[in-house]
Short mmCIF file of C-alpha atoms in Angstrom, two decimals:
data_model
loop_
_atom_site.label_atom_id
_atom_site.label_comp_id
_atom_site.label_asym_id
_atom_site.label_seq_id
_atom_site.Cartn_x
_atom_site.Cartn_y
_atom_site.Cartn_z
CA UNK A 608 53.82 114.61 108.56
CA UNK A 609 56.86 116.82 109.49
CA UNK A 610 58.09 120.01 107.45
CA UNK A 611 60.76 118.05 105.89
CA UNK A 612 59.34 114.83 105.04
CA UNK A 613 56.38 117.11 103.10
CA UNK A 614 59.16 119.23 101.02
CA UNK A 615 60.92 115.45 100.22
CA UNK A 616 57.62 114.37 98.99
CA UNK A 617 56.79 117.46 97.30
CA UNK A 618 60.16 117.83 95.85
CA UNK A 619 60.22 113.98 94.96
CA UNK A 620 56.98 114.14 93.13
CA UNK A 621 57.81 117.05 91.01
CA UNK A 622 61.15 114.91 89.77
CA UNK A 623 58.97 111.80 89.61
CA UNK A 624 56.51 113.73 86.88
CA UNK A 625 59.91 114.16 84.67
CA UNK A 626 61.73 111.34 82.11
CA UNK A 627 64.83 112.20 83.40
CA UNK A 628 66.43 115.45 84.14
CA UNK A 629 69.80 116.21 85.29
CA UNK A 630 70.98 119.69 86.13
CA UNK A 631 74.82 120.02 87.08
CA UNK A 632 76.34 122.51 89.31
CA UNK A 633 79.82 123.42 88.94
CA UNK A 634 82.90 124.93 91.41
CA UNK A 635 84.96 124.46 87.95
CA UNK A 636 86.43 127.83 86.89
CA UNK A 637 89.80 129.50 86.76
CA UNK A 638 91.38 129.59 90.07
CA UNK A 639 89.83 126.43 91.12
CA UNK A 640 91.61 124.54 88.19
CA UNK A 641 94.85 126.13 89.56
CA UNK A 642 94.25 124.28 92.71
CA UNK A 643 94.97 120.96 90.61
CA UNK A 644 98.26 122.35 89.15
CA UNK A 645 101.09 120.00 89.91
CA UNK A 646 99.06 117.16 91.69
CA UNK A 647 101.16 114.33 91.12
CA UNK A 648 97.91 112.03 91.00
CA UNK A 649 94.28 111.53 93.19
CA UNK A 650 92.86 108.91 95.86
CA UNK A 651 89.73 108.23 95.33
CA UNK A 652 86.88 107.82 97.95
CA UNK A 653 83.55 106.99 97.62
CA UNK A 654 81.05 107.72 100.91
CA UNK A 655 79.88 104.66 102.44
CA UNK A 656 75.99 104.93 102.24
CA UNK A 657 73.24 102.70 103.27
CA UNK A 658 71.67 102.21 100.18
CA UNK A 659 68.68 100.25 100.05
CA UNK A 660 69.61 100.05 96.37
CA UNK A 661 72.36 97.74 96.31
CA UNK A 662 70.24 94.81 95.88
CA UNK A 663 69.46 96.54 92.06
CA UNK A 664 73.19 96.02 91.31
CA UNK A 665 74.46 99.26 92.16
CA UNK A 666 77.18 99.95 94.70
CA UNK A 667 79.69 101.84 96.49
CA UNK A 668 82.25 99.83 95.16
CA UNK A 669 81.01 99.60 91.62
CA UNK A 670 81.38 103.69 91.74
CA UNK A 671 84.45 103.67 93.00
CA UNK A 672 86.30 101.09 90.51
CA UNK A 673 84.44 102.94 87.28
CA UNK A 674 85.91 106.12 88.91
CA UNK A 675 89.68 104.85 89.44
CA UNK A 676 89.25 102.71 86.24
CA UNK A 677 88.09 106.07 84.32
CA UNK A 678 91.10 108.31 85.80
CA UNK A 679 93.81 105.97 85.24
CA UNK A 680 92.79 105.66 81.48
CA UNK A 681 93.22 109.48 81.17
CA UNK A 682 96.96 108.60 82.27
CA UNK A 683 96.13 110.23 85.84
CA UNK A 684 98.04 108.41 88.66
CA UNK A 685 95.72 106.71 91.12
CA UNK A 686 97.63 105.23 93.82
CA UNK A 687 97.05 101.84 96.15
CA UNK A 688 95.85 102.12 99.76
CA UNK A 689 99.31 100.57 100.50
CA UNK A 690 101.40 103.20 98.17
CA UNK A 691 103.04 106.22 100.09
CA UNK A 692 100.94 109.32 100.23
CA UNK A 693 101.04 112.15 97.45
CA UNK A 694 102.04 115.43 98.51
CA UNK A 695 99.14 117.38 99.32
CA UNK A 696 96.91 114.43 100.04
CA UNK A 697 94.23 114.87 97.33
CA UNK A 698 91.37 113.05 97.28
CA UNK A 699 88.24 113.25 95.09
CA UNK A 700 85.47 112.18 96.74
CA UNK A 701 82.12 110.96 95.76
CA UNK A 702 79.13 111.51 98.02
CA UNK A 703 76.38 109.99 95.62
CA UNK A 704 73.17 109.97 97.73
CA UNK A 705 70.28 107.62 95.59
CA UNK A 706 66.41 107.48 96.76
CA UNK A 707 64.06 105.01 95.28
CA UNK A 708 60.73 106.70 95.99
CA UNK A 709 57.48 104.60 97.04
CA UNK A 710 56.24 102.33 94.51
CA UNK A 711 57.26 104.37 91.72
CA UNK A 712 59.68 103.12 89.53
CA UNK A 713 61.92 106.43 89.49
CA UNK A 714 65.73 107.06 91.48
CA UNK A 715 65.93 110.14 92.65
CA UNK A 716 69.90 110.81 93.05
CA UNK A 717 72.53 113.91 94.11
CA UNK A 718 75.97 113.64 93.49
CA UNK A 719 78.64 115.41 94.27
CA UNK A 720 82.30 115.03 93.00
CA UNK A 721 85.41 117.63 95.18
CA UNK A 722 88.98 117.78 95.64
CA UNK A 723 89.52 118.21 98.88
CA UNK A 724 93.54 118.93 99.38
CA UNK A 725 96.02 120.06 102.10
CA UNK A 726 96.19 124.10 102.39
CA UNK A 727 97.42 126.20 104.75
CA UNK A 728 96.16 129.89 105.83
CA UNK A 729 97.95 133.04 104.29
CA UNK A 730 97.91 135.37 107.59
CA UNK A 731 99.08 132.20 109.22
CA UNK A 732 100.98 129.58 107.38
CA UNK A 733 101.36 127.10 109.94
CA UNK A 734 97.89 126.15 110.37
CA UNK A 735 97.09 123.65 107.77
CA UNK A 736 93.61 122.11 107.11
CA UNK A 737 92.03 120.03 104.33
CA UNK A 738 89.67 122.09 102.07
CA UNK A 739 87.85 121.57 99.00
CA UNK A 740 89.37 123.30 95.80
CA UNK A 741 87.49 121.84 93.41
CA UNK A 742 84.21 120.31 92.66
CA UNK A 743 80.85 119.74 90.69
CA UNK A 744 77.49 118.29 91.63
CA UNK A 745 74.62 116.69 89.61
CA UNK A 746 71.01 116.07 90.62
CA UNK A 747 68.76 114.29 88.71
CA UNK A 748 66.19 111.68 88.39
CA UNK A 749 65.74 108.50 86.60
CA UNK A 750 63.91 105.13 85.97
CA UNK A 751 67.20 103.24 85.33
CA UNK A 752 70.43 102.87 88.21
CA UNK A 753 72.38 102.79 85.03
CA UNK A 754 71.90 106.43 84.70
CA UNK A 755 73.09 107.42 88.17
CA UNK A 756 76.84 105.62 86.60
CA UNK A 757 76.42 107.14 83.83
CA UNK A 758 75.91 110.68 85.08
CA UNK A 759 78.80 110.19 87.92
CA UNK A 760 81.04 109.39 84.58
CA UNK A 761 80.34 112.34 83.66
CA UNK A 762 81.45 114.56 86.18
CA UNK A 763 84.42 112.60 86.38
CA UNK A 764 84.51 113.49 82.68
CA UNK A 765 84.57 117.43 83.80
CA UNK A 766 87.50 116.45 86.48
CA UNK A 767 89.68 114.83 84.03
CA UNK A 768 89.22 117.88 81.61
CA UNK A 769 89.58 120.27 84.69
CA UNK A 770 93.18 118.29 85.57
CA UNK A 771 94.66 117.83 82.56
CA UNK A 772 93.90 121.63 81.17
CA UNK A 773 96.62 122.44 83.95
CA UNK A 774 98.54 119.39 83.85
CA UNK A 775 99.11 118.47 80.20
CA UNK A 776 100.38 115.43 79.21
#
């Protein structure tokens, strides 16, 4: 068995022995919240995965309507594919990454929720690049997929927060 696979079982089984524990890391202070002044509104993106757990009812898709659905009722603009960009080209973008381990009944999941924006260098202003300005994470495991929703709605919980603390309605 290789290095890694032994720390993914080792790290797997130590999550499996819990009921469910989440802990959530946060790039939520300040200055980052700054970096979300003015946005006239977010894409959202979810990463396309091969989950093996689609087949339990849970998928890309599913995250990324509950996150649209979620920003636009916290009156934060959410535009079509076919509407013209936003300045800055913000996107928040959900990497969820969801392990069903063995025959135990238990999801092991990471997520991770970031801005990532247009921004340009100070000692040289032309160059422009995307970058992240914001974000959070969560990691956690569970017996039930529901929880893995449940726990993205919550960071997008900390986003809205975040946004409208800087862009008040």
């Amino acid at each position: 068995m290789s290095k890694a696979r032994t720390c993914v079982v080792l790290m797997t089984l130590a999550l499996a022995s819990l009921q469910f524990q989440s802990s959530v890391f946060a790039f939520d202070n300040q200055l980052s919240r700054e970096t979300l002044r003015g946005l006239q509104g977010v894409r959202v993106m979810v990463a396309p995965q091969k989950w093996a757990i689609e087949q339990k009812g849970l998928t890309a898709d599913q995250l990324q309507q509950d996150t649209e659905l979620k920003l636009r009722l916290a009156g934060i603009n959410v535009p079509s594919a076919e509407s013209p960009e936003i300045p800055g080209k913000p996107l928040l973008y959900v990497n969820a990454k969801i392990l069903k381990y063995g025959s135990l009944d238990r999801y092991i999941f990471n997520i991770k929720l970031e801005l990532n924006q247009g921004v340009s260098l100070i000692r040289m202003p032309s160059v422009k690049a995307s970058a992240t300005t914001w974000s959070v994470a969560a990691t956690g495991t569970s017996h039930k997929l529901s929880i893995v929703r449940e726990q993205l709605q919550e960071l997008v919980d900390i986003f809205i927060n975040a946004y409208l603390s800087v862009n008040p309605k």
